[in-house]
């Protein structure tokens, strides 16, 4: 694969230095007791209002240490994941040239991603920074999870509807073990309307479970080095079978 450097904006300092500086600025130390309070509080608010991204982000950080260690281990199992941990790349409008991605051939990963972001009116700058994780590498793993979430949606052809979100949460939950994702899959499904619940149980949930188990670890893919890859070739390499009735 060719690293499409002209699709990346110039960012100084280096990716890892930039992230470490950002983490130092945003980190908020908390005690075990405070972590417990935040866990309960953020979970309660997130259940009442699934659109509270700040509470969902908080819940992920204060309950996800074991899962982040697992994700870190999974990323270190292959060269691509190791390179991500070394470079600590970021995905936002300062580092990715979405205009150029939108001009790529329609069957490329980069174009699929750019079209998804445009069609759903999403900005890559919407992902919150990490606040409550002291370990820099684990903090980066959480940040990376947040920033590739839209890429996972796009490459799986999953819409941003409640049905699509619940489906992606199951895949992420199976692969990452993050309690936030598992909880999102369970409680999000309970909010589905009867028609969508039928589709979910018959098609989406079985597909999500199969994909979560069989697909390559989606957090360990260096997407930025694959913008020019044909999306069908990407799916074959990642062992992803598309859900026809999406």
PDB file of C-alpha atoms in Angstrom:
ATOM      1  CA  UNK A   1       0.000   0.000   0.000  1.00  0.00           C
ATOM      2  CA  UNK A   2       1.197   3.513  -0.786  1.00  0.00           C
ATOM      3  CA  UNK A   3       1.120   6.161   1.904  1.00  0.00           C
ATOM      4  CA  UNK A   4      -0.797   9.012   0.255  1.00  0.00           C
ATOM      5  CA  UNK A   5       1.090  11.827   1.907  1.00  0.00           C
ATOM      6  CA  UNK A   6      -0.641  14.497  -0.153  1.00  0.00           C
ATOM      7  CA  UNK A   7      -3.897  13.532   1.536  1.00  0.00           C
ATOM      8  CA  UNK A   8      -2.470  14.546   4.926  1.00  0.00           C
ATOM      9  CA  UNK A   9      -2.034  18.114   6.019  1.00  0.00           C
ATOM     10  CA  UNK A  10       1.238  19.189   7.596  1.00  0.00           C
ATOM     11  CA  UNK A  11       1.002  18.893  11.372  1.00  0.00           C
ATOM     12  CA  UNK A  12       3.743  19.972  13.775  1.00  0.00           C
ATOM     13  CA  UNK A  13       4.983  18.589  16.036  1.00  0.00           C
ATOM     14  CA  UNK A  14       4.913  14.868  15.173  1.00  0.00           C
ATOM     15  CA  UNK A  15       1.752  12.858  15.797  1.00  0.00           C
ATOM     16  CA  UNK A  16       2.968  11.242  19.019  1.00  0.00           C
ATOM     17  CA  UNK A  17       4.387  14.490  20.413  1.00  0.00           C
ATOM     18  CA  UNK A  18       1.217  16.353  19.501  1.00  0.00           C
ATOM     19  CA  UNK A  19      -0.983  13.795  21.263  1.00  0.00           C
ATOM     20  CA  UNK A  20       1.177  13.724  24.394  1.00  0.00           C
ATOM     21  CA  UNK A  21       1.064  17.516  24.601  1.00  0.00           C
ATOM     22  CA  UNK A  22      -2.705  17.454  24.182  1.00  0.00           C
ATOM     23  CA  UNK A  23      -3.091  14.739  26.821  1.00  0.00           C
ATOM     24  CA  UNK A  24      -0.992  16.698  29.306  1.00  0.00           C
ATOM     25  CA  UNK A  25      -3.223  19.726  28.756  1.00  0.00           C
ATOM     26  CA  UNK A  26      -6.528  17.826  29.020  1.00  0.00           C
ATOM     27  CA  UNK A  27      -5.769  15.195  31.680  1.00  0.00           C
ATOM     28  CA  UNK A  28      -7.855  15.396  34.865  1.00  0.00           C
ATOM     29  CA  UNK A  29      -6.616  13.176  37.746  1.00  0.00           C
ATOM     30  CA  UNK A  30      -9.386  11.409  39.681  1.00  0.00           C
ATOM     31  CA  UNK A  31      -9.484   9.108  42.697  1.00  0.00           C
ATOM     32  CA  UNK A  32     -11.015   5.625  42.764  1.00  0.00           C
ATOM     33  CA  UNK A  33     -14.057   7.039  44.566  1.00  0.00           C
ATOM     34  CA  UNK A  34     -14.465   9.797  41.988  1.00  0.00           C
ATOM     35  CA  UNK A  35     -14.154   7.216  39.218  1.00  0.00           C
ATOM     36  CA  UNK A  36     -16.972   5.186  40.770  1.00  0.00           C
ATOM     37  CA  UNK A  37     -19.186   8.274  41.035  1.00  0.00           C
ATOM     38  CA  UNK A  38     -18.465   9.192  37.418  1.00  0.00           C
ATOM     39  CA  UNK A  39     -19.199   5.628  36.299  1.00  0.00           C
ATOM     40  CA  UNK A  40     -22.653   5.617  37.867  1.00  0.00           C
ATOM     41  CA  UNK A  41     -23.495   9.187  36.927  1.00  0.00           C
ATOM     42  CA  UNK A  42     -22.374   9.025  33.316  1.00  0.00           C
ATOM     43  CA  UNK A  43     -24.107   5.665  32.808  1.00  0.00           C
ATOM     44  CA  UNK A  44     -27.381   7.046  34.168  1.00  0.00           C
ATOM     45  CA  UNK A  45     -27.288  10.160  32.001  1.00  0.00           C
ATOM     46  CA  UNK A  46     -26.233   8.208  28.906  1.00  0.00           C
ATOM     47  CA  UNK A  47     -29.176   5.826  29.356  1.00  0.00           C
ATOM     48  CA  UNK A  48     -31.627   8.710  29.648  1.00  0.00           C
ATOM     49  CA  UNK A  49     -30.102  10.640  26.747  1.00  0.00           C
ATOM     50  CA  UNK A  50     -28.049   8.578  24.232  1.00  0.00           C
ATOM     51  CA  UNK A  51     -27.102  11.803  22.429  1.00  0.00           C
ATOM     52  CA  UNK A  52     -24.972  13.008  25.357  1.00  0.00           C
ATOM     53  CA  UNK A  53     -21.600  12.331  23.738  1.00  0.00           C
ATOM     54  CA  UNK A  54     -19.772  13.840  26.706  1.00  0.00           C
ATOM     55  CA  UNK A  55     -21.319  11.355  29.144  1.00  0.00           C
ATOM     56  CA  UNK A  56     -20.737   8.423  26.800  1.00  0.00           C
ATOM     57  CA  UNK A  57     -17.097   9.474  26.422  1.00  0.00           C
ATOM     58  CA  UNK A  58     -16.720   9.790  30.198  1.00  0.00           C
ATOM     59  CA  UNK A  59     -18.285   6.364  30.740  1.00  0.00           C
ATOM     60  CA  UNK A  60     -15.894   4.803  28.251  1.00  0.00           C
ATOM     61  CA  UNK A  61     -12.862   6.235  30.013  1.00  0.00           C
ATOM     62  CA  UNK A  62     -13.749   5.437  33.616  1.00  0.00           C
ATOM     63  CA  UNK A  63     -14.960   1.878  32.929  1.00  0.00           C
ATOM     64  CA  UNK A  64     -12.658   0.815  30.111  1.00  0.00           C
ATOM     65  CA  UNK A  65      -9.164   0.262  31.559  1.00  0.00           C
ATOM     66  CA  UNK A  66      -9.127  -3.539  31.167  1.00  0.00           C
ATOM     67  CA  UNK A  67     -10.615  -3.300  27.687  1.00  0.00           C
ATOM     68  CA  UNK A  68      -8.062  -0.674  26.655  1.00  0.00           C
ATOM     69  CA  UNK A  69      -5.244  -2.943  27.806  1.00  0.00           C
ATOM     70  CA  UNK A  70      -6.775  -5.720  25.701  1.00  0.00           C
ATOM     71  CA  UNK A  71      -7.085  -3.394  22.681  1.00  0.00           C
ATOM     72  CA  UNK A  72      -3.488  -2.239  23.126  1.00  0.00           C
ATOM     73  CA  UNK A  73      -2.356  -5.878  23.150  1.00  0.00           C
ATOM     74  CA  UNK A  74      -4.392  -6.632  20.015  1.00  0.00           C
ATOM     75  CA  UNK A  75      -2.872  -3.682  18.176  1.00  0.00           C
ATOM     76  CA  UNK A  76       0.637  -4.838  19.057  1.00  0.00           C
ATOM     77  CA  UNK A  77      -0.024  -8.251  17.511  1.00  0.00           C
ATOM     78  CA  UNK A  78       0.623  -7.017  13.956  1.00  0.00           C
ATOM     79  CA  UNK A  79       2.905  -4.550  12.208  1.00  0.00           C
ATOM     80  CA  UNK A  80       0.090  -2.207  11.206  1.00  0.00           C
ATOM     81  CA  UNK A  81      -1.167  -1.854  14.766  1.00  0.00           C
ATOM     82  CA  UNK A  82       2.361  -1.370  16.090  1.00  0.00           C
ATOM     83  CA  UNK A  83       2.907   1.413  13.568  1.00  0.00           C
ATOM     84  CA  UNK A  84      -0.267   3.172  14.696  1.00  0.00           C
ATOM     85  CA  UNK A  85       0.891   3.073  18.319  1.00  0.00           C
ATOM     86  CA  UNK A  86       4.289   4.424  17.291  1.00  0.00           C
ATOM     87  CA  UNK A  87       2.999   7.238  15.054  1.00  0.00           C
ATOM     88  CA  UNK A  88      -0.127   8.088  17.072  1.00  0.00           C
ATOM     89  CA  UNK A  89      -1.870   9.559  14.007  1.00  0.00           C
ATOM     90  CA  UNK A  90      -4.960  11.706  14.458  1.00  0.00           C
ATOM     91  CA  UNK A  91      -8.063  11.885  12.311  1.00  0.00           C
ATOM     92  CA  UNK A  92      -9.509  15.380  12.001  1.00  0.00           C
ATOM     93  CA  UNK A  93      -9.775  18.175   9.453  1.00  0.00           C
ATOM     94  CA  UNK A  94      -6.302  19.412  10.385  1.00  0.00           C
ATOM     95  CA  UNK A  95      -4.641  16.111   9.481  1.00  0.00           C
ATOM     96  CA  UNK A  96      -6.859  14.747   6.680  1.00  0.00           C
ATOM     97  CA  UNK A  97      -7.697  16.561   3.459  1.00  0.00           C
ATOM     98  CA  UNK A  98     -11.335  15.572   3.014  1.00  0.00           C
ATOM     99  CA  UNK A  99     -11.651  17.624  -0.157  1.00  0.00           C
ATOM    100  CA  UNK A 100      -9.050  15.451  -1.874  1.00  0.00           C
ATOM    101  CA  UNK A 101     -10.598  12.284  -0.480  1.00  0.00           C
ATOM    102  CA  UNK A 102     -13.936  13.337  -2.002  1.00  0.00           C
ATOM    103  CA  UNK A 103     -12.273  13.513  -5.419  1.00  0.00           C
ATOM    104  CA  UNK A 104     -10.975   9.941  -5.320  1.00  0.00           C
ATOM    105  CA  UNK A 105     -12.643   7.146  -7.339  1.00  0.00           C
ATOM    106  CA  UNK A 106     -15.983   6.072  -5.865  1.00  0.00           C
ATOM    107  CA  UNK A 107     -14.814   2.537  -5.069  1.00  0.00           C
ATOM    108  CA  UNK A 108     -11.899   3.598  -2.862  1.00  0.00           C
ATOM    109  CA  UNK A 109     -11.875   3.568   0.924  1.00  0.00           C
ATOM    110  CA  UNK A 110     -11.040   7.269   1.026  1.00  0.00           C
ATOM    111  CA  UNK A 111     -14.022   8.233  -1.133  1.00  0.00           C
ATOM    112  CA  UNK A 112     -16.381   5.952   0.807  1.00  0.00           C
ATOM    113  CA  UNK A 113     -15.291   7.673   4.021  1.00  0.00           C
ATOM    114  CA  UNK A 114     -15.535  11.210   2.629  1.00  0.00           C
ATOM    115  CA  UNK A 115     -18.995  10.546   1.156  1.00  0.00           C
ATOM    116  CA  UNK A 116     -20.198   9.050   4.444  1.00  0.00           C
ATOM    117  CA  UNK A 117     -19.072  12.101   6.397  1.00  0.00           C
ATOM    118  CA  UNK A 118     -20.664  14.493   3.895  1.00  0.00           C
ATOM    119  CA  UNK A 119     -23.945  12.582   3.549  1.00  0.00           C
ATOM    120  CA  UNK A 120     -24.390  12.372   7.317  1.00  0.00           C
ATOM    121  CA  UNK A 121     -23.209  15.920   7.982  1.00  0.00           C
ATOM    122  CA  UNK A 122     -20.473  14.718  10.349  1.00  0.00           C
ATOM    123  CA  UNK A 123     -17.219  16.504  11.065  1.00  0.00           C
ATOM    124  CA  UNK A 124     -14.103  14.595  12.080  1.00  0.00           C
ATOM    125  CA  UNK A 125     -13.467  17.319  14.659  1.00  0.00           C
ATOM    126  CA  UNK A 126     -16.432  16.241  16.804  1.00  0.00           C
ATOM    127  CA  UNK A 127     -14.586  13.572  18.831  1.00  0.00           C
ATOM    128  CA  UNK A 128     -13.821  14.670  22.378  1.00  0.00           C
ATOM    129  CA  UNK A 129     -10.296  14.515  23.832  1.00  0.00           C
ATOM    130  CA  UNK A 130      -9.403  12.014  26.553  1.00  0.00           C
ATOM    131  CA  UNK A 131      -9.534  13.395  30.101  1.00  0.00           C
ATOM    132  CA  UNK A 132      -9.369  10.622  32.733  1.00  0.00           C
ATOM    133  CA  UNK A 133      -6.775   8.113  31.465  1.00  0.00           C
ATOM    134  CA  UNK A 134      -3.265   8.648  32.842  1.00  0.00           C
ATOM    135  CA  UNK A 135      -1.367   6.060  30.786  1.00  0.00           C
ATOM    136  CA  UNK A 136      -0.436   7.808  27.495  1.00  0.00           C
ATOM    137  CA  UNK A 137      -0.630   4.681  25.327  1.00  0.00           C
ATOM    138  CA  UNK A 138      -3.998   3.614  26.732  1.00  0.00           C
ATOM    139  CA  UNK A 139      -5.241   7.187  26.408  1.00  0.00           C
ATOM    140  CA  UNK A 140      -4.227   7.133  22.756  1.00  0.00           C
ATOM    141  CA  UNK A 141      -5.996   3.809  22.188  1.00  0.00           C
ATOM    142  CA  UNK A 142      -9.211   5.406  23.477  1.00  0.00           C
ATOM    143  CA  UNK A 143      -8.684   8.487  21.324  1.00  0.00           C
ATOM    144  CA  UNK A 144      -8.039   6.294  18.303  1.00  0.00           C
ATOM    145  CA  UNK A 145     -11.210   4.317  19.003  1.00  0.00           C
ATOM    146  CA  UNK A 146     -13.236   7.533  18.970  1.00  0.00           C
ATOM    147  CA  UNK A 147     -11.662   8.853  15.804  1.00  0.00           C
ATOM    148  CA  UNK A 148     -12.029   5.674  13.730  1.00  0.00           C
ATOM    149  CA  UNK A 149     -15.651   5.117  14.812  1.00  0.00           C
ATOM    150  CA  UNK A 150     -16.973   6.928  11.737  1.00  0.00           C
ATOM    151  CA  UNK A 151     -14.554   4.981   9.540  1.00  0.00           C
ATOM    152  CA  UNK A 152     -15.970   1.743  10.931  1.00  0.00           C
ATOM    153  CA  UNK A 153     -19.477   2.964  10.106  1.00  0.00           C
ATOM    154  CA  UNK A 154     -18.438   3.984   6.608  1.00  0.00           C
ATOM    155  CA  UNK A 155     -16.525   0.843   5.693  1.00  0.00           C
ATOM    156  CA  UNK A 156     -19.318  -1.397   7.029  1.00  0.00           C
ATOM    157  CA  UNK A 157     -21.930   0.641   5.109  1.00  0.00           C
ATOM    158  CA  UNK A 158     -23.811   1.222   8.359  1.00  0.00           C
ATOM    159  CA  UNK A 159     -26.001   4.308   8.584  1.00  0.00           C
ATOM    160  CA  UNK A 160     -26.071   6.616  11.605  1.00  0.00           C
ATOM    161  CA  UNK A 161     -29.631   5.620  12.508  1.00  0.00           C
ATOM    162  CA  UNK A 162     -30.302   3.979  15.876  1.00  0.00           C
ATOM    163  CA  UNK A 163     -30.332   0.610  14.101  1.00  0.00           C
ATOM    164  CA  UNK A 164     -26.969   1.301  12.490  1.00  0.00           C
ATOM    165  CA  UNK A 165     -25.452   2.621  15.714  1.00  0.00           C
ATOM    166  CA  UNK A 166     -26.593  -0.390  17.732  1.00  0.00           C
ATOM    167  CA  UNK A 167     -25.198  -2.751  15.098  1.00  0.00           C
ATOM    168  CA  UNK A 168     -21.803  -1.044  15.067  1.00  0.00           C
ATOM    169  CA  UNK A 169     -21.756  -0.976  18.873  1.00  0.00           C
ATOM    170  CA  UNK A 170     -22.158  -4.775  18.941  1.00  0.00           C
ATOM    171  CA  UNK A 171     -19.249  -5.223  16.523  1.00  0.00           C
ATOM    172  CA  UNK A 172     -17.103  -2.822  18.526  1.00  0.00           C
ATOM    173  CA  UNK A 173     -18.159  -4.421  21.800  1.00  0.00           C
ATOM    174  CA  UNK A 174     -17.214  -7.910  20.614  1.00  0.00           C
ATOM    175  CA  UNK A 175     -13.866  -6.723  19.273  1.00  0.00           C
ATOM    176  CA  UNK A 176     -12.826  -4.208  21.936  1.00  0.00           C
ATOM    177  CA  UNK A 177     -14.553  -5.553  25.091  1.00  0.00           C
ATOM    178  CA  UNK A 178     -15.356  -1.941  26.055  1.00  0.00           C
ATOM    179  CA  UNK A 179     -18.251  -1.993  28.576  1.00  0.00           C
ATOM    180  CA  UNK A 180     -19.555   1.217  27.010  1.00  0.00           C
ATOM    181  CA  UNK A 181     -19.983  -0.521  23.641  1.00  0.00           C
ATOM    182  CA  UNK A 182     -21.562  -3.642  25.102  1.00  0.00           C
ATOM    183  CA  UNK A 183     -23.974  -1.540  27.138  1.00  0.00           C
ATOM    184  CA  UNK A 184     -24.749   0.592  24.086  1.00  0.00           C
ATOM    185  CA  UNK A 185     -25.601  -2.514  22.088  1.00  0.00           C
ATOM    186  CA  UNK A 186     -27.936  -3.828  24.781  1.00  0.00           C
ATOM    187  CA  UNK A 187     -29.715  -0.625  25.805  1.00  0.00           C
ATOM    188  CA  UNK A 188     -29.738   0.844  22.317  1.00  0.00           C
ATOM    189  CA  UNK A 189     -31.574  -2.221  21.023  1.00  0.00           C
ATOM    190  CA  UNK A 190     -34.260  -1.680  23.654  1.00  0.00           C
ATOM    191  CA  UNK A 191     -34.985   1.720  22.090  1.00  0.00           C
ATOM    192  CA  UNK A 192     -35.630   0.340  18.599  1.00  0.00           C
ATOM    193  CA  UNK A 193     -39.119   0.633  17.161  1.00  0.00           C
ATOM    194  CA  UNK A 194     -40.942  -2.667  16.451  1.00  0.00           C
ATOM    195  CA  UNK A 195     -40.165  -2.644  12.711  1.00  0.00           C
ATOM    196  CA  UNK A 196     -36.488  -1.974  13.285  1.00  0.00           C
ATOM    197  CA  UNK A 197     -36.365  -4.449  16.178  1.00  0.00           C
ATOM    198  CA  UNK A 198     -37.552  -7.175  13.786  1.00  0.00           C
ATOM    199  CA  UNK A 199     -34.830  -6.294  11.265  1.00  0.00           C
ATOM    200  CA  UNK A 200     -32.296  -6.109  14.084  1.00  0.00           C
ATOM    201  CA  UNK A 201     -33.067  -9.559  15.462  1.00  0.00           C
ATOM    202  CA  UNK A 202     -33.391 -11.244  12.068  1.00  0.00           C
ATOM    203  CA  UNK A 203     -30.557  -9.660  10.129  1.00  0.00           C
ATOM    204  CA  UNK A 204     -28.447  -7.049  11.897  1.00  0.00           C
ATOM    205  CA  UNK A 205     -27.621  -8.730  15.208  1.00  0.00           C
ATOM    206  CA  UNK A 206     -26.565 -12.099  13.688  1.00  0.00           C
ATOM    207  CA  UNK A 207     -24.468 -10.229  11.116  1.00  0.00           C
ATOM    208  CA  UNK A 208     -22.898  -8.008  13.791  1.00  0.00           C
ATOM    209  CA  UNK A 209     -21.939 -11.002  15.920  1.00  0.00           C
ATOM    210  CA  UNK A 210     -20.457 -12.842  12.947  1.00  0.00           C
ATOM    211  CA  UNK A 211     -18.571  -9.746  11.799  1.00  0.00           C
ATOM    212  CA  UNK A 212     -17.290  -8.941  15.283  1.00  0.00           C
ATOM    213  CA  UNK A 213     -15.912 -12.454  15.644  1.00  0.00           C
ATOM    214  CA  UNK A 214     -14.590 -13.075  12.130  1.00  0.00           C
ATOM    215  CA  UNK A 215     -13.354  -9.682  10.923  1.00  0.00           C
ATOM    216  CA  UNK A 216      -9.848  -8.451  11.519  1.00  0.00           C
ATOM    217  CA  UNK A 217      -9.455  -6.174  14.566  1.00  0.00           C
ATOM    218  CA  UNK A 218     -10.874  -2.931  13.176  1.00  0.00           C
ATOM    219  CA  UNK A 219      -9.047  -0.703  15.676  1.00  0.00           C
ATOM    220  CA  UNK A 220      -5.686  -1.950  14.440  1.00  0.00           C
ATOM    221  CA  UNK A 221      -6.064  -0.846  10.814  1.00  0.00           C
ATOM    222  CA  UNK A 222      -3.986   2.073   9.550  1.00  0.00           C
ATOM    223  CA  UNK A 223      -6.841   3.505   7.493  1.00  0.00           C
ATOM    224  CA  UNK A 224      -4.831   6.599   6.570  1.00  0.00           C
ATOM    225  CA  UNK A 225      -2.467   4.411   4.538  1.00  0.00           C
ATOM    226  CA  UNK A 226      -5.315   2.705   2.723  1.00  0.00           C
ATOM    227  CA  UNK A 227      -7.252   5.627   1.221  1.00  0.00           C
ATOM    228  CA  UNK A 228      -6.576   4.389  -2.314  1.00  0.00           C
ATOM    229  CA  UNK A 229      -7.526   0.761  -1.582  1.00  0.00           C
ATOM    230  CA  UNK A 230     -10.540  -0.636  -3.410  1.00  0.00           C
ATOM    231  CA  UNK A 231     -13.339  -1.059  -0.875  1.00  0.00           C
ATOM    232  CA  UNK A 232     -14.157  -4.599  -2.055  1.00  0.00           C
ATOM    233  CA  UNK A 233     -10.496  -5.582  -1.714  1.00  0.00           C
ATOM    234  CA  UNK A 234     -10.507  -3.999   1.746  1.00  0.00           C
ATOM    235  CA  UNK A 235     -13.505  -6.106   2.767  1.00  0.00           C
ATOM    236  CA  UNK A 236     -11.896  -9.283   1.491  1.00  0.00           C
ATOM    237  CA  UNK A 237      -8.640  -8.545   3.307  1.00  0.00           C
ATOM    238  CA  UNK A 238     -10.494  -7.734   6.542  1.00  0.00           C
ATOM    239  CA  UNK A 239     -12.805 -10.755   6.213  1.00  0.00           C
ATOM    240  CA  UNK A 240     -15.914  -8.549   6.157  1.00  0.00           C
ATOM    241  CA  UNK A 241     -19.064  -9.807   4.430  1.00  0.00           C
ATOM    242  CA  UNK A 242     -21.504  -7.000   3.705  1.00  0.00           C
ATOM    243  CA  UNK A 243     -25.023  -7.019   5.088  1.00  0.00           C
ATOM    244  CA  UNK A 244     -27.160  -6.929   1.925  1.00  0.00           C
ATOM    245  CA  UNK A 245     -30.279  -5.420   3.507  1.00  0.00           C
ATOM    246  CA  UNK A 246     -28.631  -2.343   4.992  1.00  0.00           C
TER     247      UNK A 246
END
